């Protein structure tokens, strides 16, 4: 895990990742506290999708990225840095331009379930109590010493 370039406020975009060939994450609704959107932008093509966690399309997708996608890009830049996000998405960002403004692409439906599931798992880890003992689910590597 890479520490964030800058501290992030998690209220608007609680989850952002560069994974599966996409910048993807969960973005809170601006109007309904109980609603979140799963937003993604594909690397290379810059095709994008934004829908609720149960695959209802975002009403703001009118032939261009919605405010949720722009918020996702902005928080990814805070989390990973503009250079890393631009390299991952394979986009050239001229000096003085915003990364989100340099993305072309078109709307391309993508399933939200995998990203939303990762977000829920991420939340579950936040509830694990502090411990110095190994956590079985996170204990991927064998111990280097011998047990007596």
Coordinates of C-alpha atoms in Angstrom, one line a residue:
X1 CA 0.0 0.0 0.0
X2 CA 1.3 3.4 -1.0
X3 CA 0.7 6.3 1.5
X4 CA -1.4 9.2 0.0
X5 CA 0.5 12.1 -1.6
X6 CA -1.8 14.4 0.5
X7 CA -4.3 13.7 3.2
X8 CA -7.7 13.0 1.8
X9 CA -11.2 13.9 3.0
X10 CA -13.2 10.7 2.8
X11 CA -16.7 12.0 2.9
X12 CA -17.1 12.7 -0.8
X13 CA -15.0 9.9 -2.2
X14 CA -14.5 7.2 0.5
X15 CA -12.8 4.7 -1.8
X16 CA -10.5 5.2 -4.8
X17 CA -8.1 2.7 -6.5
X18 CA -6.1 2.1 -9.6
X19 CA -7.0 -1.5 -10.4
X20 CA -8.2 -3.8 -13.1
X21 CA -7.1 -1.4 -15.8
X22 CA -9.3 1.4 -14.5
X23 CA -9.4 4.3 -12.1
X24 CA -12.4 3.3 -10.0
X25 CA -14.0 4.1 -6.7
X26 CA -17.1 4.9 -4.7
X27 CA -18.4 8.5 -4.7
X28 CA -21.1 9.8 -2.3
X29 CA -24.3 11.3 -3.8
X30 CA -24.5 15.0 -3.4
X31 CA -28.3 14.8 -2.7
X32 CA -29.0 11.6 -0.9
X33 CA -26.9 10.5 2.1
X34 CA -27.9 6.9 1.6
X35 CA -26.8 6.7 -2.0
X36 CA -23.4 6.1 -3.5
X37 CA -22.1 5.8 -7.0
X38 CA -19.5 3.4 -8.4
X39 CA -17.5 5.4 -10.9
X40 CA -14.7 4.2 -13.2
X41 CA -12.5 5.3 -16.1
X42 CA -10.7 2.8 -18.3
X43 CA -7.0 3.2 -18.9
X44 CA -6.1 3.9 -22.5
X45 CA -9.6 4.4 -23.9
X46 CA -10.8 6.6 -21.1
X47 CA -14.3 5.2 -21.5
X48 CA -16.2 5.8 -18.3
X49 CA -19.2 4.6 -16.3
X50 CA -21.1 5.9 -13.3
X51 CA -23.9 4.0 -11.6
X52 CA -25.4 3.3 -8.2
X53 CA -24.1 0.2 -6.5
X54 CA -27.1 -1.7 -7.9
X55 CA -26.3 -0.6 -11.5
X56 CA -28.8 2.2 -12.0
X57 CA -27.1 4.7 -14.3
X58 CA -26.1 8.1 -13.1
X59 CA -28.5 10.8 -14.3
X60 CA -25.5 13.2 -14.9
X61 CA -24.1 11.2 -17.8
X62 CA -25.1 13.4 -20.7
X63 CA -22.4 12.4 -23.2
X64 CA -19.6 13.6 -20.9
X65 CA -18.3 12.6 -17.5
X66 CA -20.6 13.5 -14.6
X67 CA -19.6 15.3 -11.4
X68 CA -19.0 11.9 -9.6
X69 CA -16.3 11.0 -12.2
X70 CA -14.7 14.4 -11.9
X71 CA -14.6 14.0 -8.1
X72 CA -13.1 10.5 -8.5
X73 CA -10.3 11.9 -10.7
X74 CA -9.7 14.8 -8.2
X75 CA -9.4 12.4 -5.2
X76 CA -7.2 10.0 -7.2
X77 CA -4.8 12.9 -7.8
X78 CA -4.7 13.6 -4.1
X79 CA -4.3 9.9 -3.2
X80 CA -1.7 8.9 -5.9
X81 CA -0.4 12.1 -7.4
X82 CA -1.2 13.6 -10.8
X83 CA 1.8 11.9 -12.6
X84 CA 0.9 8.4 -11.4
X85 CA -2.8 8.7 -12.3
X86 CA -1.9 10.1 -15.7
X87 CA 0.6 7.3 -16.4
X88 CA -1.9 4.7 -15.3
X89 CA -4.7 6.1 -17.4
X90 CA -2.2 6.7 -20.3
X91 CA -3.1 10.3 -20.8
X92 CA -1.0 13.3 -21.7
X93 CA -1.7 16.3 -19.5
X94 CA -0.3 19.6 -20.8
X95 CA 1.2 22.1 -18.3
X96 CA -1.6 24.0 -16.5
X97 CA -4.4 21.6 -17.6
X98 CA -6.6 19.5 -15.3
X99 CA -6.3 15.8 -15.7
X100 CA -10.0 15.3 -15.9
X101 CA -10.2 17.8 -18.9
X102 CA -7.7 15.7 -20.9
X103 CA -9.8 12.5 -20.9
X104 CA -11.7 11.7 -24.0
X105 CA -13.7 8.5 -24.0
X106 CA -17.3 7.7 -24.0
X107 CA -19.9 6.1 -21.8
X108 CA -19.3 2.4 -21.6
X109 CA -21.4 0.4 -19.1
X110 CA -19.3 -1.5 -16.5
X111 CA -20.5 -3.7 -13.6
X112 CA -20.4 -2.0 -10.2
X113 CA -20.6 -5.0 -8.0
X114 CA -16.9 -5.9 -7.9
X115 CA -15.8 -2.3 -7.0
X116 CA -18.6 -2.0 -4.4
X117 CA -17.6 -5.3 -2.9
X118 CA -14.0 -4.1 -2.5
X119 CA -15.2 -1.0 -0.9
X120 CA -17.3 -3.0 1.6
X121 CA -14.3 -5.2 2.4
X122 CA -12.2 -2.0 2.9
X123 CA -14.8 -0.8 5.4
X124 CA -14.7 -4.1 7.2
X125 CA -11.0 -3.7 7.8
X126 CA -11.5 -0.3 9.4
X127 CA -13.6 -2.1 12.1
X128 CA -10.9 -4.6 13.0
X129 CA -9.7 -3.8 16.5
X130 CA -6.1 -2.9 17.0
X131 CA -3.9 -5.9 17.8
X132 CA -0.3 -7.1 17.6
X133 CA -1.5 -10.7 16.9
X134 CA -1.7 -12.0 13.3
X135 CA -5.1 -11.5 11.7
X136 CA -5.8 -14.8 9.8
X137 CA -7.3 -13.1 6.8
X138 CA -4.4 -10.7 6.5
X139 CA -1.7 -13.3 7.3
X140 CA -0.5 -14.0 3.8
X141 CA 3.1 -14.9 4.4
X142 CA 4.5 -17.7 6.6
X143 CA 6.4 -16.7 9.7
X144 CA 10.2 -16.3 9.1
X145 CA 11.2 -17.7 12.5
X146 CA 10.5 -21.0 14.1
X147 CA 8.0 -21.5 16.9
X148 CA 9.3 -23.3 20.0

